[in-house]
Coordinates of C-alpha atoms in Angstrom, one line a residue:
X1288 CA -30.2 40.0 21.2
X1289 CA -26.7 40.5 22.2
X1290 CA -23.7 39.7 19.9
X1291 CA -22.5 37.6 22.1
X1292 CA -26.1 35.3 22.3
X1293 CA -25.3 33.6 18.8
X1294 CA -22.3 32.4 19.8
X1295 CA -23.6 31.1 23.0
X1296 CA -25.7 29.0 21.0
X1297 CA -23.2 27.7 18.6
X1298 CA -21.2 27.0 21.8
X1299 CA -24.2 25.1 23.0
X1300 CA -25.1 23.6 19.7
X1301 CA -21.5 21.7 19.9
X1302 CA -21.9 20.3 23.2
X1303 CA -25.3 18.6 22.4
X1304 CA -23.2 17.4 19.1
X1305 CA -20.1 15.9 22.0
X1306 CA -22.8 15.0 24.3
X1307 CA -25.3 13.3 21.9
X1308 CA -22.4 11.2 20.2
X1309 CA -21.0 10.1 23.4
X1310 CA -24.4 8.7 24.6
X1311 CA -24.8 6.8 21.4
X1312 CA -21.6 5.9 20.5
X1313 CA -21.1 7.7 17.4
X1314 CA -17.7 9.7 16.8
X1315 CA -17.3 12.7 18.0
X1316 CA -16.6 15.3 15.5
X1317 CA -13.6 17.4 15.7
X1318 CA -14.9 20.5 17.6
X1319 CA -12.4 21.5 19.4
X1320 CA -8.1 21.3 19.4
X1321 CA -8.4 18.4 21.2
X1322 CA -9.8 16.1 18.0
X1323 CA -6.8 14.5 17.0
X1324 CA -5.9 13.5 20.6
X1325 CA -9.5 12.1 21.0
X1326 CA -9.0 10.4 17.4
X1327 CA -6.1 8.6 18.6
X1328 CA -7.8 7.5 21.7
X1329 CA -10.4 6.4 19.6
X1330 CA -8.2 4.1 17.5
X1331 CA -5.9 2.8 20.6
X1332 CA -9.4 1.6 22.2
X1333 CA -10.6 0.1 18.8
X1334 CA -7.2 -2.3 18.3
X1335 CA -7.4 -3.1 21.9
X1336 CA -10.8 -4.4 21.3
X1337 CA -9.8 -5.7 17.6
X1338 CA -6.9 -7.6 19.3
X1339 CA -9.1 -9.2 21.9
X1340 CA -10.3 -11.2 19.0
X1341 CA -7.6 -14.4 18.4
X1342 CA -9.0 -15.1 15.0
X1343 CA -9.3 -11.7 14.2
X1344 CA -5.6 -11.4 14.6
X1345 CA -5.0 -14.8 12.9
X1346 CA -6.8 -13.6 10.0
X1347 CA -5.0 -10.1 10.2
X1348 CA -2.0 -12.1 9.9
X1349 CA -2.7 -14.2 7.3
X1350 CA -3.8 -11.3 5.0
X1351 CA -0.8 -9.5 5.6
X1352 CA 1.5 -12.6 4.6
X1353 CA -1.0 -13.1 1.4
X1354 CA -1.0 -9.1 0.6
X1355 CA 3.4 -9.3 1.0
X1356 CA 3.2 -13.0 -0.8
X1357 CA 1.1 -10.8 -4.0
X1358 CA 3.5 -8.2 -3.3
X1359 CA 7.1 -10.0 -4.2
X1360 CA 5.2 -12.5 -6.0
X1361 CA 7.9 -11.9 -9.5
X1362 CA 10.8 -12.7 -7.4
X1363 CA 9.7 -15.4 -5.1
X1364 CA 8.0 -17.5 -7.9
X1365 CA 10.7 -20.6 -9.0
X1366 CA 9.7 -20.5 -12.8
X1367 CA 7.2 -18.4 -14.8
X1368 CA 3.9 -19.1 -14.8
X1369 CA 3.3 -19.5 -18.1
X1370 CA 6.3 -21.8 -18.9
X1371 CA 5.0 -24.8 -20.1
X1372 CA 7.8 -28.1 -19.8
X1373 CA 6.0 -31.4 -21.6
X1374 CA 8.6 -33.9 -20.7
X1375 CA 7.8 -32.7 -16.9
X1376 CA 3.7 -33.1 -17.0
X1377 CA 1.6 -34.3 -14.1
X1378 CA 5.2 -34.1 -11.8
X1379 CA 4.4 -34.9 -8.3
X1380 CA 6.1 -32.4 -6.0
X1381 CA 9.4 -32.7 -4.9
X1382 CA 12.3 -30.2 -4.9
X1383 CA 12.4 -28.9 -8.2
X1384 CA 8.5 -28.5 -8.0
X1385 CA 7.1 -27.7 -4.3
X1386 CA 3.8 -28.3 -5.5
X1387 CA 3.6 -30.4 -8.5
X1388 CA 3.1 -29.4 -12.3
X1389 CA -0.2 -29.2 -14.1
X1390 CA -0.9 -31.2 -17.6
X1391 CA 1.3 -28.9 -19.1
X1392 CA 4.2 -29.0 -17.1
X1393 CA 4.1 -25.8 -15.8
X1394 CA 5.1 -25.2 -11.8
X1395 CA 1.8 -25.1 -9.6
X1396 CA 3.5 -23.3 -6.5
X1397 CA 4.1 -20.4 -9.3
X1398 CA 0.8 -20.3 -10.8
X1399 CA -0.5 -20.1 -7.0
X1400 CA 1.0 -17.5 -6.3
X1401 CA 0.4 -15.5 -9.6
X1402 CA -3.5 -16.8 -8.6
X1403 CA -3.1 -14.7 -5.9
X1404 CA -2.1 -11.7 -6.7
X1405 CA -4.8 -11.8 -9.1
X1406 CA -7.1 -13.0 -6.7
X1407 CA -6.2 -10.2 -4.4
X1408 CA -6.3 -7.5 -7.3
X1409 CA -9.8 -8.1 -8.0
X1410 CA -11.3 -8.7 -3.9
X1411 CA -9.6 -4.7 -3.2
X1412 CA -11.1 -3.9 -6.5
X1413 CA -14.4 -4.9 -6.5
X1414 CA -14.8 -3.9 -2.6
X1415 CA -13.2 -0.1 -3.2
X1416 CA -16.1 0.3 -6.4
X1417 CA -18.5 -1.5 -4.6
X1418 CA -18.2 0.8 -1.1
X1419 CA -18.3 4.0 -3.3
X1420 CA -21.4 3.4 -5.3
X1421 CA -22.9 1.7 -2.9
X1422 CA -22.4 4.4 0.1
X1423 CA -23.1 6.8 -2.8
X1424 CA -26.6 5.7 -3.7
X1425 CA -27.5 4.7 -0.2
X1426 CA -26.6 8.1 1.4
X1427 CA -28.7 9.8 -1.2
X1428 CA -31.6 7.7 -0.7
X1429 CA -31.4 7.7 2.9
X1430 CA -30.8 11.8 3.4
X1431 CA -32.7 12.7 0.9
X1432 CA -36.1 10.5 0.9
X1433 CA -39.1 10.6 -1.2
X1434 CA -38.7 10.5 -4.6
X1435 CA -34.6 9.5 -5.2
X1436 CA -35.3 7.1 -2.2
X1437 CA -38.1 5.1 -4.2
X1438 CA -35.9 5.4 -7.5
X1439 CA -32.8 4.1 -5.6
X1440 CA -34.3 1.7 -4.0
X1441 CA -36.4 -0.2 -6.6
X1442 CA -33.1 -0.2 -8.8
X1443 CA -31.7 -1.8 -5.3
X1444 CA -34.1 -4.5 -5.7
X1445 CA -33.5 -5.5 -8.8
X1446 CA -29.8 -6.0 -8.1
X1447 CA -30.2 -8.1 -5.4
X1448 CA -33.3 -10.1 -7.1
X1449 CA -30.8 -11.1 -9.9
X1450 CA -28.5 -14.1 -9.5
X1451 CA -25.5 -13.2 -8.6
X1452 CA -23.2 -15.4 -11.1
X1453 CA -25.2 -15.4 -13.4
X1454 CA -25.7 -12.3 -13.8
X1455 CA -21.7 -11.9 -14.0
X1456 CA -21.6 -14.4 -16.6
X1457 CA -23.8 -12.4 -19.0
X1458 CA -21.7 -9.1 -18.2
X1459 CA -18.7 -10.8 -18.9
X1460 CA -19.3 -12.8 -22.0
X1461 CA -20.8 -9.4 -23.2
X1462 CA -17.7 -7.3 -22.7
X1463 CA -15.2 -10.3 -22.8
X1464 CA -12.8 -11.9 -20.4
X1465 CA -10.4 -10.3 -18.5
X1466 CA -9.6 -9.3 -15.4
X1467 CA -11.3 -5.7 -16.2
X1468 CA -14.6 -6.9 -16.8
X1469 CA -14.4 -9.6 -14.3
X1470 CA -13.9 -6.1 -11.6
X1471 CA -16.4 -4.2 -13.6
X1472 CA -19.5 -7.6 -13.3
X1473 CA -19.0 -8.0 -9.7
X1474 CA -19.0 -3.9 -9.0
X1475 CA -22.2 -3.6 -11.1
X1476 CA -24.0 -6.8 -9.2
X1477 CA -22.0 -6.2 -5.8
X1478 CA -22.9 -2.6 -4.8
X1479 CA -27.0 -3.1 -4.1
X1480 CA -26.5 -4.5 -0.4
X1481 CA -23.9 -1.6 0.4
X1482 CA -26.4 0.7 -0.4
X1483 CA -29.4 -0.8 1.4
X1484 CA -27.2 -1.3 4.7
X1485 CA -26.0 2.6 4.0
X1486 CA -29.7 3.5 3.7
X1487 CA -30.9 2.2 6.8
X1488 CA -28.1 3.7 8.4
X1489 CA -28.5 7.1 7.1
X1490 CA -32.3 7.0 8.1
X1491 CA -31.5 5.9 11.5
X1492 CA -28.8 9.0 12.2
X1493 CA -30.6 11.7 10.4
X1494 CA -33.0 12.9 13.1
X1495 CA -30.1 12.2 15.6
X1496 CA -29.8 14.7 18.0
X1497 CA -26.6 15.7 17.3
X1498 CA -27.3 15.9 13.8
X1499 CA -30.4 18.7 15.0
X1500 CA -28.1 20.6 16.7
X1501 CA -25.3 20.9 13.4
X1502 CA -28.9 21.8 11.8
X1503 CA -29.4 24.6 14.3
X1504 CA -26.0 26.4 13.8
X1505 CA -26.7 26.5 10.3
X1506 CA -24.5 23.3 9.0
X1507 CA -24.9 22.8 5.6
X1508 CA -26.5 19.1 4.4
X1509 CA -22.8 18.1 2.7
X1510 CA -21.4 19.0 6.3
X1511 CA -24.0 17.2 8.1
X1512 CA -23.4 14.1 5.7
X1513 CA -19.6 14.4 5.4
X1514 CA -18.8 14.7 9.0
X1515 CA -21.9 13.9 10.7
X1516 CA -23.9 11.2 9.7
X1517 CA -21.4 9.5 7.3
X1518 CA -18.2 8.4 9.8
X1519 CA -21.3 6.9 11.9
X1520 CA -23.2 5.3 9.5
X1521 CA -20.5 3.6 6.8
X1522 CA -19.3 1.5 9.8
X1523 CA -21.4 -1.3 9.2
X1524 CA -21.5 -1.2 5.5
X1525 CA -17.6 -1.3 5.5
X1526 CA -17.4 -3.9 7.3
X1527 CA -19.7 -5.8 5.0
X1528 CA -17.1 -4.6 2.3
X1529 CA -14.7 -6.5 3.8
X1530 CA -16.1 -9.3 3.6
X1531 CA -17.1 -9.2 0.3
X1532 CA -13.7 -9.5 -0.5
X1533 CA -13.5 -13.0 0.3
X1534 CA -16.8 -13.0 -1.7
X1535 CA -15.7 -11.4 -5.2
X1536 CA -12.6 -14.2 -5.0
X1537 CA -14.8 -17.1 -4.3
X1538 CA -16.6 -15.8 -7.4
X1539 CA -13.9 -15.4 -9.9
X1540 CA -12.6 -18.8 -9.6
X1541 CA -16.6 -20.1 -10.1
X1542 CA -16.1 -17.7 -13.6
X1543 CA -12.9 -19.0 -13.7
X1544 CA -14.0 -23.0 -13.4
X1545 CA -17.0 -22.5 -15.5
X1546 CA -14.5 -21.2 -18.2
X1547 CA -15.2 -17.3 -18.3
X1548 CA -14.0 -14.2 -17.0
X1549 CA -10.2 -14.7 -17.1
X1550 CA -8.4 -15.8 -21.0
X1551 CA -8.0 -19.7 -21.1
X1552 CA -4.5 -19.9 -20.6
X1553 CA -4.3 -17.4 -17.2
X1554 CA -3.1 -19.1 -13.8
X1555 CA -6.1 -18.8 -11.5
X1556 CA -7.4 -20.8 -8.8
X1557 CA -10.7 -21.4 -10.5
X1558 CA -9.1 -22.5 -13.7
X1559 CA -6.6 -25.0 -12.1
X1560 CA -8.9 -26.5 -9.9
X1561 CA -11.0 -27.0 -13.0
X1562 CA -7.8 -28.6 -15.0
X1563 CA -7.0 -30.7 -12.0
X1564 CA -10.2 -32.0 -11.4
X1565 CA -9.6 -33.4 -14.7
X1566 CA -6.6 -35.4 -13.5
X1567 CA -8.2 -37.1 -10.5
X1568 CA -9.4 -40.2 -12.2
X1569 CA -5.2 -40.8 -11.7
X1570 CA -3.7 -41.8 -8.7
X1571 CA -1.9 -39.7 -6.7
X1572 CA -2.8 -36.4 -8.8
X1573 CA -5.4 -35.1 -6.3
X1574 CA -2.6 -32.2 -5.5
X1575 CA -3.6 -30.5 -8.6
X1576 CA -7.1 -29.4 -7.3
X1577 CA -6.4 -29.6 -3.2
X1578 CA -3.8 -26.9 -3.3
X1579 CA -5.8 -23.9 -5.2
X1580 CA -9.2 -25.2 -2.9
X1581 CA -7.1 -24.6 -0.3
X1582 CA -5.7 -21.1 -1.2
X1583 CA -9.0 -20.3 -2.0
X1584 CA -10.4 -21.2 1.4
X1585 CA -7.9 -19.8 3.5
X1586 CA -8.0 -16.6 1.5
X1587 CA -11.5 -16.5 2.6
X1588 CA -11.6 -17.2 5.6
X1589 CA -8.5 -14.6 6.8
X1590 CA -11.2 -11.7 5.3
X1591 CA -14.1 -13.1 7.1
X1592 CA -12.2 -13.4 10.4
X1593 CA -10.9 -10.3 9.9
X1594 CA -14.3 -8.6 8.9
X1595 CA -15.2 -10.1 12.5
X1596 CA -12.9 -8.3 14.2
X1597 CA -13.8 -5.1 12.8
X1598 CA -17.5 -5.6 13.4
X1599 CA -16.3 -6.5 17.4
X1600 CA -14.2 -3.2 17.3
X1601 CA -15.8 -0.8 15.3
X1602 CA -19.2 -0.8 16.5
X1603 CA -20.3 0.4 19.8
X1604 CA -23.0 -1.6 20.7
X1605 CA -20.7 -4.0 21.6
X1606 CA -18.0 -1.7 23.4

């Protein structure tokens, strides 16, 4: 064999990788100077497909104005959240208070907006922990097989056979409220579907032929997982991530309601739509549990239009 035969090969072994990803839609892997032009390519043709989606973009929108609203939050908010006035209880809104004021006379608009920031803290939160041990475990079980697939898996099982609230009740009430534990219950009970969608992925790719041919030129199984198999395979389960977002705030304002997670005396949705639900037995006070329901709703519903348009963009089956 010449010296120049196993270089041949590795030449040939990278074209099956380009050709092999092209005809199933995976990314191409940077072989070549020419990666970060074709990465930008790759992104240009994923917005233009992400901006065909009109409620995509509304929702883009939306979270943008939320994520900016959490943002300035201390120097657009009228009064502090906390301030409690009891000569102005049960206000209706006008122009001193845009929204109202709660039993306690403190300004609604301002604990709305303090709801959201928290709201928002704890959605990035518990997706970011969520994706990692969830890709984590499911790459593992997927790659490897056998023996940490049946461990991981079973574990997996029991995750998702346990009910999801209250599961995060008994995590909290056993390491207290706070916006902490509140991240840490929803992580710990969030993470089994990542990893089941990562799995199934990972044992789809993994006898890919492009995957073969970084095999043949002697790619180690951390390359073929880091730069292979994963930028393919995590699509779908981030854009289940996404969506959990909206899931992980629905569920701390039911913790909230039900009177755990956050302390008693925190501004969040859950808790004020509790307190106003209180009120609606008098006329007129309906405000006090309309306006959180409705941040809560919209907040949800920008992620989960948004989550669409990333599923519409990002995977190319439907390219």
């Amino acid at each position: 064999m010449t010296s120049s035969e196993p270089a041949d090969m590795a030449t040939a072994a990278q074209s099956v990788i380009v050709q092999s990803a092209h005809e199933t839609g995976a990314a191409v892997p940077e072989l070549d100077g020419k990666g970060k032009q074709r990465n930008r390519s790759q992104f240009a043709d994923m917005w233009r497909r992400f901006k065909r989606n009109k409620l995509a973009m509304v929702g883009l929108v939306v979270v943008v104005v939320l994520i900016i609203l959490a943002i300035i939050q201390p120097l657009i908010s009228p009064y502090d959240p906390w301030e409690q006035n009891l000569l102005n209880t049960l206000a209706t809104p006008d122009s001193d208070h845009l929204m109202g004021t709660d039993a306690l006379g403190r300004d609604l608009y301002s604990e709305l907006l303090y709801g959201l920031k928290l709201a928002l803290i704890v959605g990035v939160f518990t997706m970011l922990g969520s994706l990692i041990v969830g890709v984590a475990l499911g790459a593992i079980a997927g790659f490897r097989g056998r023996f940490a697939d049946s461990i991981i898996m079973r574990v997996t099982d029991i995750f998702l056979a346990f009910p999801y609230l209250i599961g995060a009740i008994l995590i909290v009430r056993t390491f207290g409220s706070g916006v902490a534990q509140v991240i840490i219950a929803l992580v710990v009970l969030g993470w089994a579907t990542g990893a089941r969608l990562m799995r199934g992925q990972m044992l789809a790719l993994r006898e890919a032929e492009y995957v073969e041919a970084a095999r043949s030129i002697g790619a180690s199984d951390w390359r073929i997982v880091v730069r292979h198999i994963l930028p393919n395979a995590i699509q779908p389960v981030f854009i289940y991530s996404f969506t959990s977002i909206g899931v992980a705030v629905v569920a701390m304002a039911s913790l909230a309601y039900l009177g755990v997670g956050v302390p008693p005396d925190t501004p969040e949705w859950g808790r004020l739509i509790n307190q106003g639900i209180e009120q609606v037995q008098v006329a007129g006070k309906d405000y006090l549990w309309i306006f959180p329901s409705a941040a809560i709703c919209l907040t949800t519903l920008a992620f989960a239009f948004v989550a669409d348009g990333l599923r519409d963009s990002l995977d190319p089956k439907l390219r």
